[in-house]
Amino acid sequence: MDIGNAVKMLRMKKGISQKDLSSMCGISANALCSIESGNTFPSKNTITKMCEALDIPNSYLLLFSISEEDIPENKRILYKTLCESIKEDLIQNL
């Protein structure tokens, strides 16, 4: 699970700076940088605040955080087929 890259991608897609997102979430810019770089995993409260600031449901962030390695090997083909298509649709509608 790579929540940091998901936060960064969604933040950039929304055109929000790290400074602005961190301010909206009540965390420091350094804390957000640490989350986006994968050095820190955000608390449930921070995840909720980030999703509110990005105007997305928590489930979107979790979906974008899933990596192929998180999926059982026997289901990876199905995951790649369905999940990537769903992600593309969601990104286009942000």
C-alpha positions as semicolon CSV with decimal commas, in nm:
position;residue;x (nm);y (nm);z (nm)
1;M;0,000;0,000;0,000
2;D;0,146;0,333;-0,106
3;I;-0,073;0,601;0,043
4;G;0,195;0,867;0,003
5;N;0,208;0,846;-0,376
6;A;-0,172;0,841;-0,385
7;V;-0,192;1,160;-0,177
8;K;0,068;1,330;-0,394
9;M;-0,099;1,228;-0,721
10;L;-0,446;1,336;-0,607
11;R;-0,313;1,661;-0,460
12;M;-0,135;1,747;-0,784
13;K;-0,439;1,648;-0,992
14;K;-0,645;1,893;-0,785
15;G;-0,380;2,165;-0,828
16;I;-0,317;2,200;-0,454
17;S;0,030;2,278;-0,320
18;Q;0,186;2,082;-0,034
19;K;0,176;2,396;0,177
20;D;-0,195;2,450;0,114
21;L;-0,292;2,087;0,172
22;S;-0,090;2,066;0,491
23;S;-0,255;2,385;0,615
24;M;-0,604;2,252;0,530
25;C;-0,525;1,931;0,721
26;G;-0,372;2,099;1,025
27;I;-0,034;1,931;0,979
28;S;0,307;2,074;0,897
29;A;0,439;2,083;0,541
30;N;0,721;1,858;0,663
31;A;0,468;1,603;0,791
32;L;0,289;1,602;0,455
33;C;0,621;1,568;0,273
34;S;0,705;1,271;0,496
35;I;0,368;1,111;0,415
36;E;0,404;1,169;0,041
37;S;0,756;1,028;0,038
38;G;0,642;0,714;0,220
39;N;0,843;0,776;0,536
40;T;0,535;0,818;0,755
41;F;0,192;0,655;0,746
42;P;-0,084;0,906;0,827
43;S;-0,325;0,855;1,114
44;K;-0,689;0,780;1,041
45;N;-0,772;1,137;1,143
46;T;-0,514;1,280;0,902
47;I;-0,642;1,056;0,621
48;T;-0,993;1,187;0,683
49;K;-0,872;1,549;0,682
50;M;-0,673;1,496;0,362
51;C;-0,974;1,343;0,189
52;E;-1,197;1,629;0,302
53;A;-0,941;1,883;0,175
54;L;-0,912;1,698;-0,157
55;D;-1,293;1,667;-0,172
56;I;-1,284;1,291;-0,223
57;P;-1,427;0,997;-0,027
58;N;-1,178;0,808;0,191
59;S;-1,234;0,505;-0,029
60;Y;-1,083;0,688;-0,329
61;L;-0,759;0,746;-0,143
62;L;-0,746;0,385;-0,031
63;L;-0,818;0,258;-0,383
64;F;-0,537;0,470;-0,528
65;S;-0,307;0,345;-0,251
66;I;-0,338;-0,022;-0,341
67;S;-0,042;-0,161;-0,530
68;E;-0,020;-0,483;-0,724
69;E;0,188;-0,637;-0,446
70;D;-0,108;-0,596;-0,207
71;I;-0,319;-0,829;-0,420
72;P;-0,295;-1,210;-0,397
73;E;-0,099;-1,339;-0,694
74;N;-0,390;-1,542;-0,830
75;K;-0,606;-1,227;-0,853
76;R;-0,354;-0,981;-0,998
77;I;-0,470;-1,013;-1,358
78;L;-0,827;-0,929;-1,256
79;Y;-0,699;-0,645;-1,037
80;K;-0,493;-0,496;-1,320
81;T;-0,786;-0,515;-1,559
82;L;-1,055;-0,373;-1,333
83;C;-0,875;-0,147;-1,091
84;E;-0,669;0,041;-1,348
85;S;-0,982;0,110;-1,552
86;I;-1,169;0,230;-1,243
87;K;-0,877;0,453;-1,142
88;E;-0,866;0,612;-1,488
89;D;-1,239;0,688;-1,471
90;L;-1,210;0,836;-1,123
91;I;-0,915;1,057;-1,220
92;Q;-1,102;1,194;-1,519
93;N;-1,396;1,285;-1,296
94;L;-1,203;1,457;-1,016
